[in-house]
PDB file of C-alpha atoms in Angstrom:
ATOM      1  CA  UNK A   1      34.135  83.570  47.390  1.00 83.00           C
ATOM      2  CA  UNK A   2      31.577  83.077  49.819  1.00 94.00           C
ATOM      3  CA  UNK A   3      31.176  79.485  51.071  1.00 97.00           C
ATOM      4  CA  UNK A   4      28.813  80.120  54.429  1.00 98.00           C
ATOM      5  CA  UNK A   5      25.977  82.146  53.774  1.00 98.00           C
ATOM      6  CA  UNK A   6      23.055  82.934  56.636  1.00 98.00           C
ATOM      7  CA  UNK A   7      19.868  84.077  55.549  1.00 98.00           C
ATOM      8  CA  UNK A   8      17.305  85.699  58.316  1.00 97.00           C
ATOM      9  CA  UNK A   9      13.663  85.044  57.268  1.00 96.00           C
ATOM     10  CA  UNK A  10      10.078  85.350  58.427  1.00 93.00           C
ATOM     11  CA  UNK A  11       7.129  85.331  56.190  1.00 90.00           C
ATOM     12  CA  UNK A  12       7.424  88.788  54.651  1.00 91.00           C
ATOM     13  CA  UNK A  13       8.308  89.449  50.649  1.00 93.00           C
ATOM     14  CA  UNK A  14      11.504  91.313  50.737  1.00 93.00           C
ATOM     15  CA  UNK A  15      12.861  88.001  52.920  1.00 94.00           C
ATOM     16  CA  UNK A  16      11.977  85.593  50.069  1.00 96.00           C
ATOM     17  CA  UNK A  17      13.478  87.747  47.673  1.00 96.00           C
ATOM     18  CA  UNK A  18      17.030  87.787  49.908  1.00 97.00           C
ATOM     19  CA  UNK A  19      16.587  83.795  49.891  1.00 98.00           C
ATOM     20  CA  UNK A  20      16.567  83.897  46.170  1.00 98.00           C
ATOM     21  CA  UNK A  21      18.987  86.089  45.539  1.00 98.00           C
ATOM     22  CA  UNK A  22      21.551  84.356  48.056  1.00 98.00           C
ATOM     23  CA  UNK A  23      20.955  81.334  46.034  1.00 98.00           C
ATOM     24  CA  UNK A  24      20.991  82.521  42.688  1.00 98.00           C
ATOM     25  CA  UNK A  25      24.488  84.934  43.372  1.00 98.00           C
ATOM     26  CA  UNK A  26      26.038  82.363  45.182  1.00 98.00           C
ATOM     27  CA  UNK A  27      25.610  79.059  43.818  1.00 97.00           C
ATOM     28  CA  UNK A  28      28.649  77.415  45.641  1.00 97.00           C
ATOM     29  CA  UNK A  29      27.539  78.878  49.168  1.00 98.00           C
ATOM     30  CA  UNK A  30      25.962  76.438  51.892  1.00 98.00           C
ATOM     31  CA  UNK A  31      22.510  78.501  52.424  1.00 98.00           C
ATOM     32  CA  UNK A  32      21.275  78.443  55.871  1.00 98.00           C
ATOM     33  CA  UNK A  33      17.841  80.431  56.995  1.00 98.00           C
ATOM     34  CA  UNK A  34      17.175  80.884  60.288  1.00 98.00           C
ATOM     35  CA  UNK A  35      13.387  81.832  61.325  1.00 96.00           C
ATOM     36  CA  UNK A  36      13.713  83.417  65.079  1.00 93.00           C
ATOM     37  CA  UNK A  37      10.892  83.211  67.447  1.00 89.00           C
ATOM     38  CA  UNK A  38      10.473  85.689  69.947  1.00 75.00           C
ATOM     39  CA  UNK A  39      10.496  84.956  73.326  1.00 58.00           C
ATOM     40  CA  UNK A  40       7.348  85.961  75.592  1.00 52.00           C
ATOM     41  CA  UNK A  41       7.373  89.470  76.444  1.00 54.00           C
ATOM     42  CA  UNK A  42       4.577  92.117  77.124  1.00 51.00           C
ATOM     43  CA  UNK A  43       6.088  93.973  73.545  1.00 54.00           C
ATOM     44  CA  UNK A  44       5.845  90.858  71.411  1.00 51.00           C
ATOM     45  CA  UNK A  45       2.715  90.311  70.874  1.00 54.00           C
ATOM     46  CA  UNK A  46       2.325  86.627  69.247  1.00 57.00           C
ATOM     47  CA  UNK A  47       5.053  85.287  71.365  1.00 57.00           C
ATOM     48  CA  UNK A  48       3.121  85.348  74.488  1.00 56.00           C
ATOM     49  CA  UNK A  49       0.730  82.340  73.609  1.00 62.00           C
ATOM     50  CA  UNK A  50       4.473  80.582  73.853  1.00 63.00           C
ATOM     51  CA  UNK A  51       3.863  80.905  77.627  1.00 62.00           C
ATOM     52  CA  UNK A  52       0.970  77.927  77.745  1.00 65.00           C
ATOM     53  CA  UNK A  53       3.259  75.626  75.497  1.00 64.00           C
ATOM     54  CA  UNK A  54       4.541  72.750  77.130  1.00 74.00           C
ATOM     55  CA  UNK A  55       7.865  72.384  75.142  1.00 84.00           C
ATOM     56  CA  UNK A  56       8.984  75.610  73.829  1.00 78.00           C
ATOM     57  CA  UNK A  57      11.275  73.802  71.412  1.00 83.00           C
ATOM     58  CA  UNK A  58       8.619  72.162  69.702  1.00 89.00           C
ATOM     59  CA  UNK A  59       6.697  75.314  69.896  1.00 87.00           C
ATOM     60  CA  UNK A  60       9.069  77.316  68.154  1.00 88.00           C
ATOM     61  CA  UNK A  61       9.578  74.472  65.481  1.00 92.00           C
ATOM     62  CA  UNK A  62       6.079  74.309  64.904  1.00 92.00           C
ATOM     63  CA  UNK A  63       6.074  78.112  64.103  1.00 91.00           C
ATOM     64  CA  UNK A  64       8.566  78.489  62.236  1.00 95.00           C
ATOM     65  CA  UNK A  65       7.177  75.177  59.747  1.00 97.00           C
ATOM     66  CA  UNK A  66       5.828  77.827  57.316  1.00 97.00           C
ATOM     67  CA  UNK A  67       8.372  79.977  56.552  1.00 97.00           C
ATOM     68  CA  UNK A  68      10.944  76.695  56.576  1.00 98.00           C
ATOM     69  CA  UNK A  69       8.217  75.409  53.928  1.00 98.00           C
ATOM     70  CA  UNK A  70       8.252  78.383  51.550  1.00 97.00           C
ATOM     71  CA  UNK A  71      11.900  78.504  51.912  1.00 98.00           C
ATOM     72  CA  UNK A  72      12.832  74.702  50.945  1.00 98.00           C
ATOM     73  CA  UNK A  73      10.394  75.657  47.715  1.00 98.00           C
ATOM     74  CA  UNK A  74      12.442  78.564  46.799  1.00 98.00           C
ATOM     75  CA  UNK A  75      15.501  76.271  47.178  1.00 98.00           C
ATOM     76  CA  UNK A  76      13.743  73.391  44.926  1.00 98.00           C
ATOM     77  CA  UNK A  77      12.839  75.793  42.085  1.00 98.00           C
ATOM     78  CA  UNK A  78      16.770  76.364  42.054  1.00 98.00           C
ATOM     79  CA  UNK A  79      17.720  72.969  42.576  1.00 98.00           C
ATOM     80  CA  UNK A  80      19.369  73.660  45.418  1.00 98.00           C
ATOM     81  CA  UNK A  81      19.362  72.678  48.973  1.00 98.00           C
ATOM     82  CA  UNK A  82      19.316  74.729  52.421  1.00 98.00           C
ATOM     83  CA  UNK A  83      19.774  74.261  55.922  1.00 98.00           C
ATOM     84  CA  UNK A  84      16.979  75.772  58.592  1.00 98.00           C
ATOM     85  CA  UNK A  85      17.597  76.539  62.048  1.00 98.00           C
ATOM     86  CA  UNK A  86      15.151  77.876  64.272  1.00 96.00           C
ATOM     87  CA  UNK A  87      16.100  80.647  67.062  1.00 93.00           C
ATOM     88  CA  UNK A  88      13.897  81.492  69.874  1.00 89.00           C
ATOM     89  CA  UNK A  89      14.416  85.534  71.184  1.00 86.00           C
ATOM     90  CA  UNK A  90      14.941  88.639  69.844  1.00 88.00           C
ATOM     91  CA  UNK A  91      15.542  88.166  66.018  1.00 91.00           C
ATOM     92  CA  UNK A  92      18.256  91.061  65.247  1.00 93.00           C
ATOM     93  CA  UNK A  93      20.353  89.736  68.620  1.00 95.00           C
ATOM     94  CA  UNK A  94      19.715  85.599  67.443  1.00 96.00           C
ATOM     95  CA  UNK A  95      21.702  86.898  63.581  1.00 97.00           C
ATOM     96  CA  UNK A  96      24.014  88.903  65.236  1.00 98.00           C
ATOM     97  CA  UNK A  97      25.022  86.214  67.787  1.00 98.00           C
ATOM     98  CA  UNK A  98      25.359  83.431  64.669  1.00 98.00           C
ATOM     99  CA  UNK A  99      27.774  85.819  62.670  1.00 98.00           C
ATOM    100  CA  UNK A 100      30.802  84.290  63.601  1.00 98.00           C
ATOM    101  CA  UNK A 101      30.080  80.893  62.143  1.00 98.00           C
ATOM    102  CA  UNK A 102      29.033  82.301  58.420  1.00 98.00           C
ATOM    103  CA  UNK A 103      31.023  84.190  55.524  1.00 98.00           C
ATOM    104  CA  UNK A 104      28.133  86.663  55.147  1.00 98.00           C
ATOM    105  CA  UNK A 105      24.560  87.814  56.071  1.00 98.00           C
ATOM    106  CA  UNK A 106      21.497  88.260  53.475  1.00 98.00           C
ATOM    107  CA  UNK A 107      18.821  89.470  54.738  1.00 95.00           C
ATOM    108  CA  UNK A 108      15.837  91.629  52.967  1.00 93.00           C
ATOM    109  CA  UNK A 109      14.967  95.012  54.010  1.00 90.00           C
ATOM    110  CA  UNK A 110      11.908  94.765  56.089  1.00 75.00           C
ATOM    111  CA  UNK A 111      10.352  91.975  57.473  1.00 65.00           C
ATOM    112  CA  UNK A 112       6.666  91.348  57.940  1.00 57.00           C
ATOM    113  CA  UNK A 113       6.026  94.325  60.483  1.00 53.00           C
ATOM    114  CA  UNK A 114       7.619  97.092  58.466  1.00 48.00           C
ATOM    115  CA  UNK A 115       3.947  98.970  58.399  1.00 47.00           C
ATOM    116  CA  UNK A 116       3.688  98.843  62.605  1.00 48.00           C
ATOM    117  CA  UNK A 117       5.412 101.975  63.096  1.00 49.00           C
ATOM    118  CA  UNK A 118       4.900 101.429  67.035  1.00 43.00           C
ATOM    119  CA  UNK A 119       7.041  97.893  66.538  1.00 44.00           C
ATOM    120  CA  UNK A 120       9.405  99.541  64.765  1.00 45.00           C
ATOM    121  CA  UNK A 121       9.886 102.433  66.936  1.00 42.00           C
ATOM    122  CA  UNK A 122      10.565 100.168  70.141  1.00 40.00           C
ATOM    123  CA  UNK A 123      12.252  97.135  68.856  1.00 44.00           C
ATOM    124  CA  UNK A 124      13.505  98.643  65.689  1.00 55.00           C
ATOM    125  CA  UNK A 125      14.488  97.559  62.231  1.00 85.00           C
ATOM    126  CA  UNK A 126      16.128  94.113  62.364  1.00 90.00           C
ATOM    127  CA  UNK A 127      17.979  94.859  59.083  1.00 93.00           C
ATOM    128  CA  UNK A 128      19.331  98.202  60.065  1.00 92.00           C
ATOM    129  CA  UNK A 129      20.666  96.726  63.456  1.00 94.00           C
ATOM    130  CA  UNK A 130      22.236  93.449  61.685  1.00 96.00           C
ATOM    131  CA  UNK A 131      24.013  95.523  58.988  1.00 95.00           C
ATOM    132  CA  UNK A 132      25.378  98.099  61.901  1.00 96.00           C
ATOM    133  CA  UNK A 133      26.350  95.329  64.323  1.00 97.00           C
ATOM    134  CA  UNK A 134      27.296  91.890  62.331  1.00 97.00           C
ATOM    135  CA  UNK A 135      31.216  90.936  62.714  1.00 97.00           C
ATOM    136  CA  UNK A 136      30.834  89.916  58.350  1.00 98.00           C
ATOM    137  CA  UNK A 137      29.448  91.333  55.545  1.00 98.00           C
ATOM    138  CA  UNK A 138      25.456  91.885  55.178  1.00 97.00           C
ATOM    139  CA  UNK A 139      23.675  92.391  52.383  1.00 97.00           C
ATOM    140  CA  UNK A 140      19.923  93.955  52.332  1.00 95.00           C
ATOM    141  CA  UNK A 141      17.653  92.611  49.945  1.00 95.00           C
ATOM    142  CA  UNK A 142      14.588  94.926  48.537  1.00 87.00           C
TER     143      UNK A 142
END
């Protein structure tokens, strides 16, 4: 029995649907999602207006409000409740590093650039790299 579950989301479909079906197979588990911002680079595009923020923190916070607010309604509809962390970096390397401190990974298949074949070419796919690299089980959600 699972009682530490981690769940990897950003704003994409399949990553709702590994939310709810975290919840719904595992209604014992303590659910955390984690939304991961990433750091400022020239290859991530939306993460370089983090640069002119004065608190990065709060920046990443403020970012990752939205997905943290479609996830606590998932959670609701299932009378549940969830934890939310925020990472800040490179979102395969932030689940991998967390690993440790959960009994498994759910996670859905692709997240929100799965049609940016140039993204997924250089960075790669965050759910084939968890599910090759994580120290506990992972499960991909379609």
């Amino acid at each position: 029995m699972l009682s530490r579950i981690l769940v990897p989301m950003d704003d994409s479909d399949p990553a709702g649907h590994a939310l709810e079906y975290a919840l719904d197979n595992h209604p014992d588990a303590e659910v955390t999602v984690l939304h991961v911002v990433g750091v400022p680079s020239m290859m991530m595009g939306d993460a370089v207006a983090l640069t002119l923020e004065d608190d990065l923190s709060d920046a990443a916070a403020d970012r990752a409000e939205p997905v943290f607010d479609r996830a606590l309604e998932v959670a609701d509809e299932r009378d549940r409740e969830i934890r939310t962390i925020v990472g800040i970096g490179h979102p395969a390397r932030n689940v991998i590093d967390r690993a440790d401190d959960y009994d498994a990974i759910v996670l859905g298949a692709h997240g929100k650039d799965r049609n940016r074949a140039t993204r997924r070419f250089l960075v790669g796919n965050v759910a084939e790299t968890v599910s090759k690299r994580a120290t506990v089980p992972v499960t991909i959600v379609r």
